[in-house]
Short mmCIF file of C-alpha atoms in Angstrom, two decimals:
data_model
loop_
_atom_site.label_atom_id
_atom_site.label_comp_id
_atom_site.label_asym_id
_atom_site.label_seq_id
_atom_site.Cartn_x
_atom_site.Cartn_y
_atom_site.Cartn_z
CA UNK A 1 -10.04 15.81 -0.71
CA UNK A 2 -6.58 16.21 1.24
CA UNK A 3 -8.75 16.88 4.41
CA UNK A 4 -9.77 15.32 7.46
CA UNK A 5 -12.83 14.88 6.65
CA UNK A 6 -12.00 13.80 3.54
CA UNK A 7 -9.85 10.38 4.69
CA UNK A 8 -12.25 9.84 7.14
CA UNK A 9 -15.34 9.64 4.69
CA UNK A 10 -13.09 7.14 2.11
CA UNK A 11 -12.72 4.96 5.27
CA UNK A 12 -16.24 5.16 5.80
CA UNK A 13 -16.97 4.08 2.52
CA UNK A 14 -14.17 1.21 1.95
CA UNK A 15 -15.62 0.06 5.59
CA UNK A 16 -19.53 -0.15 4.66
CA UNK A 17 -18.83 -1.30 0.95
CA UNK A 18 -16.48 -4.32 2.42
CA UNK A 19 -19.41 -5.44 4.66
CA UNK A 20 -21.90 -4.63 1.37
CA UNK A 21 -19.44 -6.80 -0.88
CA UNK A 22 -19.95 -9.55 1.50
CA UNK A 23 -23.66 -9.72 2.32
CA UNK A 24 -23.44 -9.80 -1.81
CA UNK A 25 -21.10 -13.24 -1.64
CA UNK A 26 -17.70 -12.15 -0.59
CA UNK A 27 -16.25 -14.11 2.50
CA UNK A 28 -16.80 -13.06 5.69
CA UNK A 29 -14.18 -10.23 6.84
CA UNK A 30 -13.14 -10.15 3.25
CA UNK A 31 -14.97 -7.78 1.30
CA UNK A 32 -11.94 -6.46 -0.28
CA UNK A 33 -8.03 -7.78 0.44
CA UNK A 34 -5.76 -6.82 -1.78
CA UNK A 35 -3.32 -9.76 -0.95
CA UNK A 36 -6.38 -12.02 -1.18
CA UNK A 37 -7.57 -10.68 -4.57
CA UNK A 38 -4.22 -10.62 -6.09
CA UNK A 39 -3.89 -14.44 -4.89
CA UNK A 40 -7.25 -15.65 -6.35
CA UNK A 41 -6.52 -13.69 -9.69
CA UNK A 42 -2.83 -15.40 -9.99
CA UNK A 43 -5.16 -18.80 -9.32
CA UNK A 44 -7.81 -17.98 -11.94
CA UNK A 45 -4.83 -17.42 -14.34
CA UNK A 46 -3.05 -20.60 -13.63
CA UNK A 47 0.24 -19.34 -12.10
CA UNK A 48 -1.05 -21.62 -8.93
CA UNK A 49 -3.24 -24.47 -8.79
CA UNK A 50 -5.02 -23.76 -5.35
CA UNK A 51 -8.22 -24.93 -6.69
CA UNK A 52 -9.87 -23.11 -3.64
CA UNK A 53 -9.01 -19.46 -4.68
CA UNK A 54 -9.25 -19.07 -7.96
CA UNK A 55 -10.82 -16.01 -9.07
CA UNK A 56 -10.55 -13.00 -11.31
CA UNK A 57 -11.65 -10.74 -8.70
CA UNK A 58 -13.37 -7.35 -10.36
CA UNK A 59 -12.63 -5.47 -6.92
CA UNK A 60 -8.93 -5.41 -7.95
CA UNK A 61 -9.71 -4.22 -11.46
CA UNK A 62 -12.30 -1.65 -10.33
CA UNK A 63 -9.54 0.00 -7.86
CA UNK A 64 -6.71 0.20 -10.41
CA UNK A 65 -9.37 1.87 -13.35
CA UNK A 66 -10.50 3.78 -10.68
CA UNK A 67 -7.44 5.37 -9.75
CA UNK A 68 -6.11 5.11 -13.21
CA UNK A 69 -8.96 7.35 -14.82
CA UNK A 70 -9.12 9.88 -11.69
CA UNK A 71 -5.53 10.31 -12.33
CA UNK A 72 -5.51 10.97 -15.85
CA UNK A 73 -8.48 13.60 -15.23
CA UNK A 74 -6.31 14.93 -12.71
CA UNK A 75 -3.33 14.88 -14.33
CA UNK A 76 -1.57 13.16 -11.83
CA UNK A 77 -1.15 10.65 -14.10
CA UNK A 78 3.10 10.50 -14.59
CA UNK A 79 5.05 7.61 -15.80
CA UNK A 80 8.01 7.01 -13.39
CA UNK A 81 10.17 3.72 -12.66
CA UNK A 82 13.23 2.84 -12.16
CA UNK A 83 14.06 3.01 -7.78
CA UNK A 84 15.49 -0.67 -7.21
CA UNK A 85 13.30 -3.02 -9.24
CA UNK A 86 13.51 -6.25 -8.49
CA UNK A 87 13.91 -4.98 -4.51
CA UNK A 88 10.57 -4.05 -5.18
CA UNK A 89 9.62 -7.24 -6.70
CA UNK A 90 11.22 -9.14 -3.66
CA UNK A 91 9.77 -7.00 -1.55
CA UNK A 92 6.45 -7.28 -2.85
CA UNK A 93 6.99 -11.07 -2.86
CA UNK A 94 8.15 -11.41 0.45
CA UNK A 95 4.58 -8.70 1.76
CA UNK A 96 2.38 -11.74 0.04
CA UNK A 97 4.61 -14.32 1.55
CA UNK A 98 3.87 -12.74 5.06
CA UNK A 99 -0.17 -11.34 4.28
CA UNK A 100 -0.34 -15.39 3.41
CA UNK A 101 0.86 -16.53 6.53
CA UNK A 102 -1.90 -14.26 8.41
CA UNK A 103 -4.58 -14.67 5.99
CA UNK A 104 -5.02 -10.85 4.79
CA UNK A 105 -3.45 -7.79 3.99
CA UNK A 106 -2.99 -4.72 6.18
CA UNK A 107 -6.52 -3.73 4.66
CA UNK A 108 -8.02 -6.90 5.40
CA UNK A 109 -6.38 -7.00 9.13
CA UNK A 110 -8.62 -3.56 9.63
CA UNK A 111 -11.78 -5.15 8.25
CA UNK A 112 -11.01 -8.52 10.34
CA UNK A 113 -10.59 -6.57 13.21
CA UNK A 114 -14.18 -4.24 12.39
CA UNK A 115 -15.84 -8.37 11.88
CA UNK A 116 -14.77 -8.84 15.72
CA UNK A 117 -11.32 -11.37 14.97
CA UNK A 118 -9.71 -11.01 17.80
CA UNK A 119 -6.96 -13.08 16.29
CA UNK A 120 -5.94 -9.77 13.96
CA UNK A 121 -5.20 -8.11 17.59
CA UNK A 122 -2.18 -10.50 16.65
CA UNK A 123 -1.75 -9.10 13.39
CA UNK A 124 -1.85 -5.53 14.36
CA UNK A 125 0.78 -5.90 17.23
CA UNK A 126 3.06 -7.70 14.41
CA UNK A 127 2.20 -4.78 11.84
CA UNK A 128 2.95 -1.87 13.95
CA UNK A 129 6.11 -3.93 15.29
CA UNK A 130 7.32 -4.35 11.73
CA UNK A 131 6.37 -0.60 10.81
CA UNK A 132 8.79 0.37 14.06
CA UNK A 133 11.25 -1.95 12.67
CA UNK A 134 11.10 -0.20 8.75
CA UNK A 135 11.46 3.16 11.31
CA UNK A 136 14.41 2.39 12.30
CA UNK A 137 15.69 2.10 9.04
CA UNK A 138 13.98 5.06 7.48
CA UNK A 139 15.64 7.23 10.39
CA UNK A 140 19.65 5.73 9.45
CA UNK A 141 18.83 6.56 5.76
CA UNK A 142 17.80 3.98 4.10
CA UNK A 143 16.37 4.28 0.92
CA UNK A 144 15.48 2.53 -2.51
CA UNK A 145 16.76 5.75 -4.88
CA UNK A 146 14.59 7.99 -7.12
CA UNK A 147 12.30 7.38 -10.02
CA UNK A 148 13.10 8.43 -13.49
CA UNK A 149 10.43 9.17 -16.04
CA UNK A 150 9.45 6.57 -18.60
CA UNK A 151 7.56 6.24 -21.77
CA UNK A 152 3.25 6.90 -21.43
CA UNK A 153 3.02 3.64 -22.89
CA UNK A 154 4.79 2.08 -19.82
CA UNK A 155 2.15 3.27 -17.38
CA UNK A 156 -0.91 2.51 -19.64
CA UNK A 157 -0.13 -1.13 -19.93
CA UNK A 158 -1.12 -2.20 -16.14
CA UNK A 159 -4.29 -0.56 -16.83
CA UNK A 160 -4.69 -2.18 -20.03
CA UNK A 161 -3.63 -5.49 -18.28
CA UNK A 162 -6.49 -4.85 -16.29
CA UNK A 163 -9.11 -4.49 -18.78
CA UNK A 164 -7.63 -8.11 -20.09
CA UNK A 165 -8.50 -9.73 -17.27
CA UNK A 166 -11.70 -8.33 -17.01
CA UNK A 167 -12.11 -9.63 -20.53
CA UNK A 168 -11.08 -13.13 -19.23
CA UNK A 169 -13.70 -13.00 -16.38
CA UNK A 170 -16.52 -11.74 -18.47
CA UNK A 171 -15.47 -15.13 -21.59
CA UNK A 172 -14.38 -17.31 -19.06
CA UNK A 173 -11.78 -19.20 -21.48
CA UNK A 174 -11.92 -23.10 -20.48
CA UNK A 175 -7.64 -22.12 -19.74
CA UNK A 176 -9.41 -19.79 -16.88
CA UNK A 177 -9.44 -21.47 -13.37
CA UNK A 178 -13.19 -20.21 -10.94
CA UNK A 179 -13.35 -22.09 -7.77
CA UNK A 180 -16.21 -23.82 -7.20
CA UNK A 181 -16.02 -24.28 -3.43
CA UNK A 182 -13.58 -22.54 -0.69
CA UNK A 183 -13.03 -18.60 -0.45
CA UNK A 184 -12.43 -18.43 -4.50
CA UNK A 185 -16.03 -19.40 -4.85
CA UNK A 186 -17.27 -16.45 -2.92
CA UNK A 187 -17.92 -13.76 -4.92
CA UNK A 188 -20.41 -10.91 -5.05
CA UNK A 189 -21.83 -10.40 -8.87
CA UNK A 190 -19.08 -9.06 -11.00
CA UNK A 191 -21.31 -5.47 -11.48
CA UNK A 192 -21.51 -5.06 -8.20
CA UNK A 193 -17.77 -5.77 -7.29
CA UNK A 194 -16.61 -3.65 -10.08
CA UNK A 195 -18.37 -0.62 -9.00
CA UNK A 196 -17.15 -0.96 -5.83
CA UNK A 197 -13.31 -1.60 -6.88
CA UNK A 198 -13.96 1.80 -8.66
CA UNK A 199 -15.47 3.74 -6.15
CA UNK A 200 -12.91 3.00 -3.77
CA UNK A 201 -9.87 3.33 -6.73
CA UNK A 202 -10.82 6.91 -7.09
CA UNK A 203 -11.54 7.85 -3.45
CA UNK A 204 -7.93 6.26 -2.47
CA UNK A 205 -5.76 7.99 -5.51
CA UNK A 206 -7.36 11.09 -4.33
CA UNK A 207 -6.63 10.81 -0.36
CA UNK A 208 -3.46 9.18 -0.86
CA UNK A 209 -4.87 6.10 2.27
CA UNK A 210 -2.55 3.74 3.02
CA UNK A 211 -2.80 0.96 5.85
CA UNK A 212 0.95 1.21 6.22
CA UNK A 213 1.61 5.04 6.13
CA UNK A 214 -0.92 5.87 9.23
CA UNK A 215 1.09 4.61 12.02
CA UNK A 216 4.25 5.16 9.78
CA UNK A 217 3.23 8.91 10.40
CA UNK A 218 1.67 8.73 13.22
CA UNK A 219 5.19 7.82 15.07
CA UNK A 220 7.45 9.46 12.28
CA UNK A 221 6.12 12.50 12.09
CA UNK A 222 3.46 13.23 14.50
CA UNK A 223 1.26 13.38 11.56
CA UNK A 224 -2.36 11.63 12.47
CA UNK A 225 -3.97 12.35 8.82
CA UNK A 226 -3.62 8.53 7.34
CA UNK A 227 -4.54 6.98 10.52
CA UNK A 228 -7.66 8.35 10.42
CA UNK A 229 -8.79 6.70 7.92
CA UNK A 230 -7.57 3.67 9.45
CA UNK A 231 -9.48 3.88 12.25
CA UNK A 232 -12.91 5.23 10.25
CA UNK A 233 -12.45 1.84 7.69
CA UNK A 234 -12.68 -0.14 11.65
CA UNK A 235 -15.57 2.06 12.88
CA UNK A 236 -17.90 1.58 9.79
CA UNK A 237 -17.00 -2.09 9.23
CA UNK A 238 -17.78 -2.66 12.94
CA UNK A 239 -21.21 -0.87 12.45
CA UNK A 240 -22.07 -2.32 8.98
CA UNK A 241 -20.84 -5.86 10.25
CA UNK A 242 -23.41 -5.26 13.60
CA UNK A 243 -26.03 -4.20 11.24
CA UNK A 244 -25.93 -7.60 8.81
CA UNK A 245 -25.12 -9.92 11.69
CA UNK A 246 -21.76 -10.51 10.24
CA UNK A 247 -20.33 -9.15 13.84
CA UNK A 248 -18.69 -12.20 15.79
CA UNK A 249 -16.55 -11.34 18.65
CA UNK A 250 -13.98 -13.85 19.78
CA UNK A 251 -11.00 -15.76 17.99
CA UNK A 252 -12.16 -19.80 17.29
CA UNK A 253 -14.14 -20.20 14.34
CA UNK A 254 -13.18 -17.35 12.46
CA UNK A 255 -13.73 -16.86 8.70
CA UNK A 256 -10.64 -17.56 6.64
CA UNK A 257 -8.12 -17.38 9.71
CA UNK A 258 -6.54 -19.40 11.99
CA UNK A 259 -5.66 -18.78 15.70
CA UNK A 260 -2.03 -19.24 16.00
CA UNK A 261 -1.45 -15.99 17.49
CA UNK A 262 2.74 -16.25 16.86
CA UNK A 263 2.33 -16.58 13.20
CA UNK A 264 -0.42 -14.00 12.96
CA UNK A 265 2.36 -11.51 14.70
CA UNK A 266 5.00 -12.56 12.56
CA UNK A 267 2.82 -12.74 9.56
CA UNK A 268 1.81 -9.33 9.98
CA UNK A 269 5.31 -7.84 11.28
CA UNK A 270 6.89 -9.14 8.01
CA UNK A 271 4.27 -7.53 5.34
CA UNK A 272 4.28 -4.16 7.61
CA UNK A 273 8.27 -3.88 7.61
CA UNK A 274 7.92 -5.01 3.77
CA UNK A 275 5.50 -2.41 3.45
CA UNK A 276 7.37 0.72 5.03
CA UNK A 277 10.91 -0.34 2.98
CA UNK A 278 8.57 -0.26 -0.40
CA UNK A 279 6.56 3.34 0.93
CA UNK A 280 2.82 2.01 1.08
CA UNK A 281 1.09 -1.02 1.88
CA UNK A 282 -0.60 -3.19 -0.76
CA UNK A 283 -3.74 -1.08 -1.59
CA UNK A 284 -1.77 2.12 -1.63
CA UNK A 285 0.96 0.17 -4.41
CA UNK A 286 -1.85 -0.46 -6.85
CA UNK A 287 -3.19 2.87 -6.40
CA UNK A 288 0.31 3.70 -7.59
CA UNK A 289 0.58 1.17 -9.88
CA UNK A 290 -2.06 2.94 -12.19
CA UNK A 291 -1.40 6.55 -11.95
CA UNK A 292 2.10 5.36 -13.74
CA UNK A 293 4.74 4.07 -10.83
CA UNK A 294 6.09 1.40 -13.19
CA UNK A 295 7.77 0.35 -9.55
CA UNK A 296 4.68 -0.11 -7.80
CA UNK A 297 3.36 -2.24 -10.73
CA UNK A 298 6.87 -4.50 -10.13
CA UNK A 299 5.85 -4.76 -6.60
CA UNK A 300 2.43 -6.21 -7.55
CA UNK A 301 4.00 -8.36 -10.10
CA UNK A 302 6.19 -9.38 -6.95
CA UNK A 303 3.12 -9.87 -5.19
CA UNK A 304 1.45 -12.20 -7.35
CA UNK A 305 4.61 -14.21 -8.27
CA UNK A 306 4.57 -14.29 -3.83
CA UNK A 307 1.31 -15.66 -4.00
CA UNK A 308 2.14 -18.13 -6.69
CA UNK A 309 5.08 -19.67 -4.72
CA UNK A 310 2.42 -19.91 -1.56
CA UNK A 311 0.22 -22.28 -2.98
CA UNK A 312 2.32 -23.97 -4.94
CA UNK A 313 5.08 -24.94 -2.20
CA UNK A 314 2.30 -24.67 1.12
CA UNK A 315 3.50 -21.39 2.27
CA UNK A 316 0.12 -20.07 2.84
CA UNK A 317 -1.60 -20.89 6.29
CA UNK A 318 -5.00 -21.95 6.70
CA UNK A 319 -8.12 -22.31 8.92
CA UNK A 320 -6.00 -24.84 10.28
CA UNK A 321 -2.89 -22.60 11.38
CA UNK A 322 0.29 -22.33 9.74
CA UNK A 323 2.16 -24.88 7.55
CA UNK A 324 5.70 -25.55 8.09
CA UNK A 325 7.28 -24.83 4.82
CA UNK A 326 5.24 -21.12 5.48
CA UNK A 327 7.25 -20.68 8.70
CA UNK A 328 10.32 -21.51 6.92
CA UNK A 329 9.25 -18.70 4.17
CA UNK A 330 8.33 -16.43 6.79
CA UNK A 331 11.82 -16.63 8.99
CA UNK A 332 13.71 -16.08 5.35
CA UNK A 333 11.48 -13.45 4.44
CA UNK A 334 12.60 -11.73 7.49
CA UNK A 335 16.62 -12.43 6.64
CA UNK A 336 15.66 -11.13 3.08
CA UNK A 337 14.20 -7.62 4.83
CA UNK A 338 17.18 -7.59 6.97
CA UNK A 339 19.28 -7.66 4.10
CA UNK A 340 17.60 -5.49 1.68
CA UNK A 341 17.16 -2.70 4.50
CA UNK A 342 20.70 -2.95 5.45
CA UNK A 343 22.14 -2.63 1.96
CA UNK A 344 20.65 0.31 0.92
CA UNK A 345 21.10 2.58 3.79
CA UNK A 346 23.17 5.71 2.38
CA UNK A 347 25.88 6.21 4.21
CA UNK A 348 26.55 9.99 3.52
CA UNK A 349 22.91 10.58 4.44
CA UNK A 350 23.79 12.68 7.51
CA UNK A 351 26.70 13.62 6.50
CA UNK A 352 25.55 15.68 3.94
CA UNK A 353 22.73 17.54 5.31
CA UNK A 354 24.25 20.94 6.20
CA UNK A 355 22.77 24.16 6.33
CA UNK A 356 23.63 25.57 2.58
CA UNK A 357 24.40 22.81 0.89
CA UNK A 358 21.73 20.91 -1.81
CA UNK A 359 21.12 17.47 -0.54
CA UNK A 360 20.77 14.95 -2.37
CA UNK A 361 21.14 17.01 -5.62
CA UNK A 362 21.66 13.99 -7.49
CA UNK B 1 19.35 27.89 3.29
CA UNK B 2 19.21 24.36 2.49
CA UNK B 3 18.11 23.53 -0.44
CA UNK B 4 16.24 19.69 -0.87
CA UNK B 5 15.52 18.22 -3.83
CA UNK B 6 13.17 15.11 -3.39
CA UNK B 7 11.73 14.33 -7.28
CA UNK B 8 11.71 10.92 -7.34
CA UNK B 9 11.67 9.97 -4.08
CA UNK B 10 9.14 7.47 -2.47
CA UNK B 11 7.31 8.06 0.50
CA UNK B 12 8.10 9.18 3.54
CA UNK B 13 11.36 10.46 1.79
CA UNK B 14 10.26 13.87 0.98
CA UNK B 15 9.21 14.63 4.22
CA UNK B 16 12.27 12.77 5.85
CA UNK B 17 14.34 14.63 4.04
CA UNK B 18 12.39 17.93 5.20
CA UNK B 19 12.59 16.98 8.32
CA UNK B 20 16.51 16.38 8.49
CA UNK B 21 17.40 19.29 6.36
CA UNK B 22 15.35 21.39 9.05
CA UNK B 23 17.30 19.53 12.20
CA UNK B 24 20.40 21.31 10.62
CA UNK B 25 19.25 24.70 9.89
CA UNK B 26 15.29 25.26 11.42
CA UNK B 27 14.99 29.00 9.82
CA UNK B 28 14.19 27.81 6.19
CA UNK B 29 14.33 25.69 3.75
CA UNK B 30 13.05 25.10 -0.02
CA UNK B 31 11.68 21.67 -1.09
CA UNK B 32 11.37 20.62 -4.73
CA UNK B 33 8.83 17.52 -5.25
CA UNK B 34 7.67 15.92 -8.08
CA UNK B 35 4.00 14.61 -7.03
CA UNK B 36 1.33 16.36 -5.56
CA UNK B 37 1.17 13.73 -2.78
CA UNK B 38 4.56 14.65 -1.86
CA UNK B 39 3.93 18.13 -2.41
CA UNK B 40 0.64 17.89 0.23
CA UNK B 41 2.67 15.79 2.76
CA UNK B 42 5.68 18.18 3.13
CA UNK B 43 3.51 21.32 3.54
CA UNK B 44 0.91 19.34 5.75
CA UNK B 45 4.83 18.64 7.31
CA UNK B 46 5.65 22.02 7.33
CA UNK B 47 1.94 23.18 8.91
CA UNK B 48 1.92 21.03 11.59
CA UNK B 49 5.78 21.96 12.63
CA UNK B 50 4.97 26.15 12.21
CA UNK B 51 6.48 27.04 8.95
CA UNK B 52 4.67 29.61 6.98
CA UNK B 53 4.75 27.93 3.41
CA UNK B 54 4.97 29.60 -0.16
CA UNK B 55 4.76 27.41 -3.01
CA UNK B 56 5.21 27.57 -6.81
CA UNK B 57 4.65 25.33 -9.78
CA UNK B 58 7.44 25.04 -11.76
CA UNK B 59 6.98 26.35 -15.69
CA UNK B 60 6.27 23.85 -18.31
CA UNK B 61 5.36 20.98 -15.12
CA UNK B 62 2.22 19.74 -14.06
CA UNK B 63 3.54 18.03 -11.01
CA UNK B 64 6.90 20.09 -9.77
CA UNK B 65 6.53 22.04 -7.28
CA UNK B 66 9.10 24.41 -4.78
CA UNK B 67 8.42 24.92 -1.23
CA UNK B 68 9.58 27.61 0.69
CA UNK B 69 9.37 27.30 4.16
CA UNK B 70 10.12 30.11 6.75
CA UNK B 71 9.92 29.91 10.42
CA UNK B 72 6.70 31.85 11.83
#
């Protein structure tokens, strides 16, 4: 599957199954976000009392079973962790923090964008201003050190975790939050959204897509493979959105968004720089997270603890625009990035790249 | 030749790392990686730059790989 053709089908199929997920209940533009999801499942569990998205979404457990099996068949299943921890789980954090303030992750900025929100225009100049930004870095050597391999056990809990929480949305435990109205409420049946979580799990471990890595490349390296399926995921949503009548052009009135256009840039600029420091975007960290990078699963611990701290001290925006305590999280987000990305630049990067000499042998 | 060794790195390390190692000395270089992503992004690297690429699995594991890259 490391083809052309190969990233472009899986973008194909993430865009018509998004569109599919939501003529089957899911809200408009929002057939799968991984931000989203991971918010409405740290609802469902309690860890925030938004009582409008609260959800155990199956998408979520679908892609990480997905990937985890087709990983394990592949064996490219390896147990790895320890590259800067908790900078992973701020970082993760501060991605949800930012995805909030939008209203979507970089996946769900693609599929806004293939609905006709013009506001994500807004969002995509802030993402690819934000991947420029984690450029920069990249280029002066920053980096968050190497892995180390763990136990098995370590990589088959998050997978495990996962078929918990399935558990939980199958009993539905009185302790278990569902929305009954709002985004949390909108849900296609749990078969249906499971079989898609899995279908695009496996098609994303294989092809390695990744919101983040496509322009990342695309400017880095002259290297136009992820991007494709970037673009495919906006093609087929457009065409699968035109098809159901989903398709509405224009920025008022948009499903779970707002129009502030600022906030929307910075929103988006915050979770993309986020995204280049950790090495993929959301989807592409619980891909990770399954086929054994104990650091990726951090990150998505990061992300839900993010998403807890949203709702629970009105970081997140809404229909209604921005709050101000989520401005406030957004500008310290930003100092945090600065920060991280400055501290862990290695200084003898350059220095040590000469012709005959191992680099970074240790 | 340089010599890179890149297990354990994150993405876009590996190929960073390729890519600086080559700005230094652009005749050759050998890549170790630890993942077949990494492994498929530094010769997709190498490809698109013009390196003819030979690479072997290294005994005893699944994932660890060396690239050799020569100039064509």
């Amino acid at each position: 599957m490391d083809s052309k053709k190969g990233i472009i089908f899986t973008g194909a199929v993430i865009g018509i199954l998004a569109v599919f997920l939501v003529r089957f209940g899911n809200p408009v533009n929002m057939g799968i976000c991984i931000a989203c999801f991971i918010r409405d499942t740290t609802g469902a569990l309690g860890l925030h009392r938004a009582e409008v998205v609260q959800y155990i979404r199956p998408e979520i457990i679908g892609i990480v079973l997905g990937a985890f099996l087709i990983s394990v068949a592949k064996k490219e299943f390896d147990v790895r962790g320890g590259s800067s921890p908790f900078i992973r789980f701020m970082l993760g954090f501060v991605v949800m923090i930012g995805a909030l303030m939008f209203l979507g992750c970089p996946l769900r900025m693609v599929l806004r964008l293939g609905g006709g929100d013009l506001n994500a225009l807004f969002g995509l100049a802030g993402f690819a201003a934000g991947i420029i930004l984690g450029i920069i870095f990249l280029k002066n050597g920053f980096s968050l050190k190497r892995t180390y391999k763990l136990s098995k056990l370590e990589g088959y809990l998050f997978p495990l975790f996962n078929v918990g929480l399935f558990i939980l949305l199958l009993t539905a435990p009185a302790f278990i939050f569902f929305s009954t109205k709002g985004p949390g409420a909108g849900h296609a049946p749990v078969r249906i959204a499971l079989a898609a979580g899995l279908i695009v799990g496996v098609l994303v471990q294989r092809t390695r897509l990744c919101m983040v890595g496509g322009i990342r490349d695309a400017i880095l390296f002259k290297d136009t493979y992820l991007i494709l399926g970037f673009i495919s995921i906006i093609v087929f949503a457009s065409l699968g959105n035109l098809y159901f009548g989903f398709y509405k052009l224009g920025f008022a009135g948009q499903s779970v968004a707002h129009a502030d256009g600022l906030w929307n840039f910075l929103g988006m600029a915050l979770a993309g720089w986020g995204s280049v420091l950790l090495g993929g975007c959301p989807l592409r960290q619980l891909i990770l997270a399954a086929e054994g990078n104990v650091d990726s699963v951090i990150t998505v611990l990061g992300m839900s603890a993010g998403a807890a701290f949203a709702h629970n001290f009105s970081l997140a925006a809404s229909a209604q625009g921005p709050s101000p305590n989520g401005k406030i999280a957004v500008l310290i987000g930003f100092a945090l990035l600065l920060m991280i990305a400055y501290f862990n630049i290695e200084r003898d990067a350059k220095a040590t790249v000469q012709g005959g000499v191992k680099i970074g042998a240790n | 030749m340089a010599q890179i060794d890149t297990r354990g790195m994150s993405c876009p390390q590996p190929v960073l790392m390729t890519k600086k190692a080559l700005e230094v000395n652009s005749t050759e270089v050998t890549v170790l990686v630890d993942s077949k992503t990494a492994k498929s992004n530094v010769e997709r690297y190498l490809n698109l730059t013009g390196y003819t690429i030979d690479t072997t699995q290294l005994d005893g594991e699944t994932n660890t790989f060396e690239i050799f890259a020569k100039k064509k």
